[in-house]
PDB file of C-alpha atoms in Angstrom:
ATOM      1  CA  UNK K1257     106.662 129.034 106.682  1.00  0.00           C
ATOM      2  CA  UNK K1258     106.730 130.951 103.556  1.00  0.00           C
ATOM      3  CA  UNK K1259     106.231 129.893 100.053  1.00  0.00           C
ATOM      4  CA  UNK K1260     109.865 130.163  99.364  1.00  0.00           C
ATOM      5  CA  UNK K1261     110.693 127.893 102.275  1.00  0.00           C
ATOM      6  CA  UNK K1262     108.208 125.325 100.977  1.00  0.00           C
ATOM      7  CA  UNK K1263     109.694 125.579  97.484  1.00  0.00           C
ATOM      8  CA  UNK K1264     113.197 125.200  98.950  1.00  0.00           C
ATOM      9  CA  UNK K1265     112.061 122.250 101.009  1.00  0.00           C
ATOM     10  CA  UNK K1266     110.461 120.635  97.918  1.00  0.00           C
ATOM     11  CA  UNK K1267     113.596 121.415  95.934  1.00  0.00           C
ATOM     12  CA  UNK K1268     115.787 119.922  98.607  1.00  0.00           C
ATOM     13  CA  UNK K1269     113.571 116.871  98.852  1.00  0.00           C
ATOM     14  CA  UNK K1270     113.641 116.538  95.005  1.00  0.00           C
ATOM     15  CA  UNK K1271     117.388 116.981  94.948  1.00  0.00           C
ATOM     16  CA  UNK K1272     117.838 114.274  97.589  1.00  0.00           C
ATOM     17  CA  UNK K1273     115.504 111.962  95.699  1.00  0.00           C
ATOM     18  CA  UNK K1274     117.387 112.650  92.439  1.00  0.00           C
ATOM     19  CA  UNK K1275     120.710 111.967  94.175  1.00  0.00           C
ATOM     20  CA  UNK K1276     119.308 108.804  95.752  1.00  0.00           C
ATOM     21  CA  UNK K1277     117.919 107.684  92.377  1.00  0.00           C
ATOM     22  CA  UNK K1278     121.229 108.518  90.709  1.00  0.00           C
ATOM     23  CA  UNK K1279     123.169 106.629  93.361  1.00  0.00           C
ATOM     24  CA  UNK K1280     120.786 103.695  93.098  1.00  0.00           C
ATOM     25  CA  UNK K1281     121.052 103.789  89.279  1.00  0.00           C
ATOM     26  CA  UNK K1282     124.830 104.050  89.471  1.00  0.00           C
ATOM     27  CA  UNK K1283     124.922 101.047  91.796  1.00  0.00           C
ATOM     28  CA  UNK K1284     122.635  99.064  89.449  1.00  0.00           C
ATOM     29  CA  UNK K1285     124.738 100.080  86.408  1.00  0.00           C
ATOM     30  CA  UNK K1286     127.938  99.130  88.245  1.00  0.00           C
ATOM     31  CA  UNK K1287     126.416  95.766  89.264  1.00  0.00           C
ATOM     32  CA  UNK K1288     125.248  95.117  85.669  1.00  0.00           C
ATOM     33  CA  UNK K1289     128.675  96.096  84.290  1.00  0.00           C
ATOM     34  CA  UNK K1290     130.482  93.890  86.840  1.00  0.00           C
ATOM     35  CA  UNK K1291     128.179  90.978  85.987  1.00  0.00           C
ATOM     36  CA  UNK K1292     128.713  91.542  82.240  1.00  0.00           C
ATOM     37  CA  UNK K1293     132.478  91.762  82.724  1.00  0.00           C
ATOM     38  CA  UNK K1294     132.485  88.543  84.761  1.00  0.00           C
ATOM     39  CA  UNK K1295     130.394  86.760  82.105  1.00  0.00           C
ATOM     40  CA  UNK K1296     132.636  88.148  79.334  1.00  0.00           C
ATOM     41  CA  UNK K1297     135.743  86.968  81.211  1.00  0.00           C
ATOM     42  CA  UNK K1298     134.153  83.522  81.673  1.00  0.00           C
ATOM     43  CA  UNK K1299     133.250  83.353  77.971  1.00  0.00           C
ATOM     44  CA  UNK K1300     136.760  84.489  77.051  1.00  0.00           C
ATOM     45  CA  UNK K1301     138.356  81.818  79.282  1.00  0.00           C
ATOM     46  CA  UNK K1302     136.002  79.157  77.932  1.00  0.00           C
ATOM     47  CA  UNK K1303     136.676  80.206  74.330  1.00  0.00           C
ATOM     48  CA  UNK K1304     140.436  80.221  74.988  1.00  0.00           C
ATOM     49  CA  UNK K1305     140.279  76.739  76.538  1.00  0.00           C
ATOM     50  CA  UNK K1306     138.237  75.442  73.587  1.00  0.00           C
ATOM     51  CA  UNK K1307     140.670  77.047  71.123  1.00  0.00           C
ATOM     52  CA  UNK K1308     143.612  75.504  73.006  1.00  0.00           C
ATOM     53  CA  UNK K1309     141.936  72.062  72.934  1.00  0.00           C
ATOM     54  CA  UNK K1310     141.185  72.398  69.215  1.00  0.00           C
ATOM     55  CA  UNK K1311     144.741  73.564  68.478  1.00  0.00           C
ATOM     56  CA  UNK K1312     146.226  70.685  70.493  1.00  0.00           C
ATOM     57  CA  UNK K1313     143.975  68.208  68.684  1.00  0.00           C
ATOM     58  CA  UNK K1314     144.941  69.600  65.261  1.00  0.00           C
ATOM     59  CA  UNK K1315     148.650  69.601  66.168  1.00  0.00           C
ATOM     60  CA  UNK K1316     148.404  65.977  67.374  1.00  0.00           C
ATOM     61  CA  UNK K1317     146.615  64.926  64.170  1.00  0.00           C
ATOM     62  CA  UNK K1318     149.144  66.699  61.962  1.00  0.00           C
ATOM     63  CA  UNK K1319     152.051  65.253  63.944  1.00  0.00           C
ATOM     64  CA  UNK K1320     150.618  61.733  63.625  1.00  0.00           C
ATOM     65  CA  UNK K1321     150.048  62.197  59.901  1.00  0.00           C
ATOM     66  CA  UNK K1322     153.583  63.529  59.431  1.00  0.00           C
ATOM     67  CA  UNK K1323     155.024  60.608  61.418  1.00  0.00           C
ATOM     68  CA  UNK K1324     153.122  58.156  59.213  1.00  0.00           C
ATOM     69  CA  UNK K1325     154.416  59.831  56.058  1.00  0.00           C
ATOM     70  CA  UNK K1326     157.980  59.747  57.372  1.00  0.00           C
ATOM     71  CA  UNK K1327     157.646  56.107  58.453  1.00  0.00           C
ATOM     72  CA  UNK K1328     156.237  55.158  55.037  1.00  0.00           C
ATOM     73  CA  UNK K1329     159.098  56.965  53.295  1.00  0.00           C
ATOM     74  CA  UNK K1330     161.675  55.251  55.520  1.00  0.00           C
ATOM     75  CA  UNK K1331     160.104  51.834  54.865  1.00  0.00           C
ATOM     76  CA  UNK K1332     160.016  52.515  51.107  1.00  0.00           C
ATOM     77  CA  UNK K1333     163.668  53.582  51.192  1.00  0.00           C
ATOM     78  CA  UNK K1334     164.573  50.460  53.177  1.00  0.00           C
ATOM     79  CA  UNK K1335     162.680  48.245  50.717  1.00  0.00           C
ATOM     80  CA  UNK K1336     164.450  49.912  47.796  1.00  0.00           C
ATOM     81  CA  UNK K1337     167.798  49.355  49.485  1.00  0.00           C
ATOM     82  CA  UNK K1338     166.953  45.716  50.266  1.00  0.00           C
ATOM     83  CA  UNK K1339     165.923  45.194  46.634  1.00  0.00           C
ATOM     84  CA  UNK K1340     169.256  46.660  45.538  1.00  0.00           C
ATOM     85  CA  UNK K1341     171.132  44.391  47.959  1.00  0.00           C
ATOM     86  CA  UNK K1342     169.178  41.389  46.646  1.00  0.00           C
ATOM     87  CA  UNK K1343     169.959  42.264  43.004  1.00  0.00           C
ATOM     88  CA  UNK K1344     173.617  42.934  43.805  1.00  0.00           C
ATOM     89  CA  UNK K1345     173.858  39.625  45.688  1.00  0.00           C
ATOM     90  CA  UNK K1346     172.377  37.706  42.790  1.00  0.00           C
ATOM     91  CA  UNK K1347     174.701  39.431  40.325  1.00  0.00           C
ATOM     92  CA  UNK K1348     177.721  38.804  42.575  1.00  0.00           C
ATOM     93  CA  UNK K1349     176.966  35.091  42.906  1.00  0.00           C
ATOM     94  CA  UNK K1350     176.414  34.821  39.153  1.00  0.00           C
ATOM     95  CA  UNK K1351     179.725  36.486  38.388  1.00  0.00           C
ATOM     96  CA  UNK K1352     181.938  34.371  40.644  1.00  0.00           C
ATOM     97  CA  UNK K1353     185.032  32.820  38.989  1.00  0.00           C
ATOM     98  CA  UNK K1354     184.647  29.967  36.490  1.00  0.00           C
ATOM     99  CA  UNK K1355     186.214  27.406  38.858  1.00  0.00           C
ATOM    100  CA  UNK K1356     183.534  28.182  41.461  1.00  0.00           C
ATOM    101  CA  UNK K1357     180.816  28.011  38.826  1.00  0.00           C
ATOM    102  CA  UNK K1358     182.060  24.619  37.625  1.00  0.00           C
ATOM    103  CA  UNK K1359     182.149  23.160  41.149  1.00  0.00           C
ATOM    104  CA  UNK K1360     178.723  24.582  41.962  1.00  0.00           C
ATOM    105  CA  UNK K1361     177.147  23.360  38.713  1.00  0.00           C
ATOM    106  CA  UNK K1362     178.673  19.888  39.196  1.00  0.00           C
ATOM    107  CA  UNK K1363     177.234  19.612  42.708  1.00  0.00           C
ATOM    108  CA  UNK K1364     173.829  20.918  41.604  1.00  0.00           C
ATOM    109  CA  UNK K1365     173.678  18.424  38.729  1.00  0.00           C
ATOM    110  CA  UNK K1366     174.646  15.541  41.056  1.00  0.00           C
ATOM    111  CA  UNK K1367     171.845  16.568  43.434  1.00  0.00           C
ATOM    112  CA  UNK K1368     169.370  16.753  40.579  1.00  0.00           C
ATOM    113  CA  UNK K1369     170.456  13.313  39.276  1.00  0.00           C
ATOM    114  CA  UNK K1370     169.323  11.757  42.560  1.00  0.00           C
ATOM    115  CA  UNK K1371     165.751  12.876  41.788  1.00  0.00           C
ATOM    116  CA  UNK K1372     165.618  12.954  37.976  1.00  0.00           C
ATOM    117  CA  UNK K1373     167.668  10.223  36.281  1.00  0.00           C
ATOM    118  CA  UNK K1374     167.064  11.366  32.687  1.00  0.00           C
ATOM    119  CA  UNK K1375     166.237  14.877  31.642  1.00  0.00           C
ATOM    120  CA  UNK K1376     167.103  18.165  30.021  1.00  0.00           C
ATOM    121  CA  UNK K1377     169.374  20.657  31.737  1.00  0.00           C
ATOM    122  CA  UNK K1378     168.835  24.389  31.218  1.00  0.00           C
ATOM    123  CA  UNK K1379     171.373  27.019  32.227  1.00  0.00           C
ATOM    124  CA  UNK K1380     172.202  30.557  31.249  1.00  0.00           C
ATOM    125  CA  UNK K1381     173.964  31.207  27.959  1.00  0.00           C
ATOM    126  CA  UNK K1382     177.345  31.738  29.643  1.00  0.00           C
ATOM    127  CA  UNK K1383     177.232  28.418  31.559  1.00  0.00           C
ATOM    128  CA  UNK K1384     175.912  26.126  28.786  1.00  0.00           C
ATOM    129  CA  UNK K1385     179.404  25.055  27.537  1.00  0.00           C
ATOM    130  CA  UNK K1386     180.444  24.320  31.114  1.00  0.00           C
ATOM    131  CA  UNK K1387     177.264  22.271  31.700  1.00  0.00           C
ATOM    132  CA  UNK K1388     177.950  20.273  28.507  1.00  0.00           C
ATOM    133  CA  UNK K1389     181.490  19.552  29.694  1.00  0.00           C
ATOM    134  CA  UNK K1390     180.285  18.453  33.152  1.00  0.00           C
ATOM    135  CA  UNK K1391     177.622  16.140  31.670  1.00  0.00           C
ATOM    136  CA  UNK K1392     180.126  14.557  29.300  1.00  0.00           C
ATOM    137  CA  UNK K1393     182.647  13.914  32.134  1.00  0.00           C
ATOM    138  CA  UNK K1394     180.254  12.555  34.794  1.00  0.00           C
ATOM    139  CA  UNK K1395     178.879   9.046  34.220  1.00  0.00           C
ATOM    140  CA  UNK K1396     176.070   9.628  36.687  1.00  0.00           C
ATOM    141  CA  UNK K1397     174.833  12.421  34.415  1.00  0.00           C
ATOM    142  CA  UNK K1398     174.780  10.355  31.197  1.00  0.00           C
ATOM    143  CA  UNK K1399     170.958  10.546  31.085  1.00  0.00           C
ATOM    144  CA  UNK K1400     171.059  14.308  30.712  1.00  0.00           C
ATOM    145  CA  UNK K1401     171.061  16.472  27.627  1.00  0.00           C
ATOM    146  CA  UNK K1402     171.634  20.200  27.410  1.00  0.00           C
ATOM    147  CA  UNK K1403     168.557  22.276  26.619  1.00  0.00           C
ATOM    148  CA  UNK K1404     167.974  25.838  25.553  1.00  0.00           C
ATOM    149  CA  UNK K1405     169.486  28.663  27.554  1.00  0.00           C
ATOM    150  CA  UNK K1406     167.296  30.348  30.167  1.00  0.00           C
ATOM    151  CA  UNK K1407     167.421  33.789  31.772  1.00  0.00           C
ATOM    152  CA  UNK K1408     168.962  32.985  35.149  1.00  0.00           C
ATOM    153  CA  UNK K1409     171.997  34.445  36.922  1.00  0.00           C
ATOM    154  CA  UNK K1410     173.478  31.001  37.447  1.00  0.00           C
ATOM    155  CA  UNK K1411     172.720  27.455  38.473  1.00  0.00           C
ATOM    156  CA  UNK K1412     170.596  24.954  36.542  1.00  0.00           C
ATOM    157  CA  UNK K1413     167.006  23.989  35.933  1.00  0.00           C
ATOM    158  CA  UNK K1414     166.546  20.272  35.281  1.00  0.00           C
ATOM    159  CA  UNK K1415     163.400  18.938  33.639  1.00  0.00           C
ATOM    160  CA  UNK K1416     162.479  15.277  33.279  1.00  0.00           C
ATOM    161  CA  UNK K1417     162.229  13.956  29.702  1.00  0.00           C
ATOM    162  CA  UNK K1418     158.466  13.553  30.021  1.00  0.00           C
ATOM    163  CA  UNK K1419     158.114  17.128  31.334  1.00  0.00           C
ATOM    164  CA  UNK K1420     156.317  15.971  34.487  1.00  0.00           C
ATOM    165  CA  UNK K1421     158.991  17.049  36.951  1.00  0.00           C
ATOM    166  CA  UNK K1422     161.198  20.104  37.128  1.00  0.00           C
ATOM    167  CA  UNK K1423     163.856  20.993  39.675  1.00  0.00           C
ATOM    168  CA  UNK K1424     164.902  24.613  39.932  1.00  0.00           C
ATOM    169  CA  UNK K1425     168.433  24.837  41.240  1.00  0.00           C
ATOM    170  CA  UNK K1426     169.006  28.344  39.940  1.00  0.00           C
ATOM    171  CA  UNK K1427     170.951  30.738  42.124  1.00  0.00           C
ATOM    172  CA  UNK K1428     167.834  32.898  42.407  1.00  0.00           C
ATOM    173  CA  UNK K1429     165.957  29.998  44.046  1.00  0.00           C
ATOM    174  CA  UNK K1430     168.676  29.505  46.646  1.00  0.00           C
ATOM    175  CA  UNK K1431     168.988  33.239  47.250  1.00  0.00           C
ATOM    176  CA  UNK K1432     165.199  33.485  47.670  1.00  0.00           C
ATOM    177  CA  UNK K1433     165.273  30.758  50.324  1.00  0.00           C
ATOM    178  CA  UNK K1434     168.079  32.471  52.220  1.00  0.00           C
ATOM    179  CA  UNK K1435     166.488  35.870  51.710  1.00  0.00           C
ATOM    180  CA  UNK K1436     163.125  34.799  53.102  1.00  0.00           C
ATOM    181  CA  UNK K1437     164.582  33.025  56.104  1.00  0.00           C
ATOM    182  CA  UNK K1438     167.156  35.698  56.958  1.00  0.00           C
ATOM    183  CA  UNK K1439     165.497  38.922  55.765  1.00  0.00           C
ATOM    184  CA  UNK K1440     164.881  40.147  59.319  1.00  0.00           C
ATOM    185  CA  UNK K1441     168.537  39.606  60.227  1.00  0.00           C
ATOM    186  CA  UNK K1442     169.678  41.424  57.079  1.00  0.00           C
ATOM    187  CA  UNK K1443     167.267  44.247  57.795  1.00  0.00           C
ATOM    188  CA  UNK K1444     168.501  44.519  61.382  1.00  0.00           C
ATOM    189  CA  UNK K1445     172.117  44.658  60.201  1.00  0.00           C
ATOM    190  CA  UNK K1446     171.423  47.275  57.550  1.00  0.00           C
ATOM    191  CA  UNK K1447     169.061  49.546  59.446  1.00  0.00           C
ATOM    192  CA  UNK K1448     170.174  49.558  63.080  1.00  0.00           C
TER     193      UNK K1448
END
């Protein structure tokens, strides 16, 4: 075997070793790349799931907060409307015809006379002349005198002469009683 044959054999052996090393390196590189791609895909999926969870959580929080704001605004609007209904009711009762006012004041004074025999009767400025006329006509009310006008929509406030006892038969008092006992019914009627 000649030198050239030995050199060719060494070259061939070197070339085979280089190809084997290259193939082995390529296989290792491919395995490393596949592993990296799998880990990257796993990280991407995990990050996407975490982002989706965070987004869902934020959306739920914002939705809850918005619902609370809307509910508060609705309740405030309902309260405003109920306050308007209350004021309108009080004004309507106070502005009923004079014949109604006279009958109502007479009945209220008779009720008060059962508790306070002698006292001072207060009414609004508009009703004072009517109260004076009722007291002068009714014998059972002879212990009453007419006092200063008060700021009420209607009705009377009777105070004993010694100031120890006071009965509030103003329309506001009666409306408050009805309002408190029937507010839920009124609310249901107005807002359903």
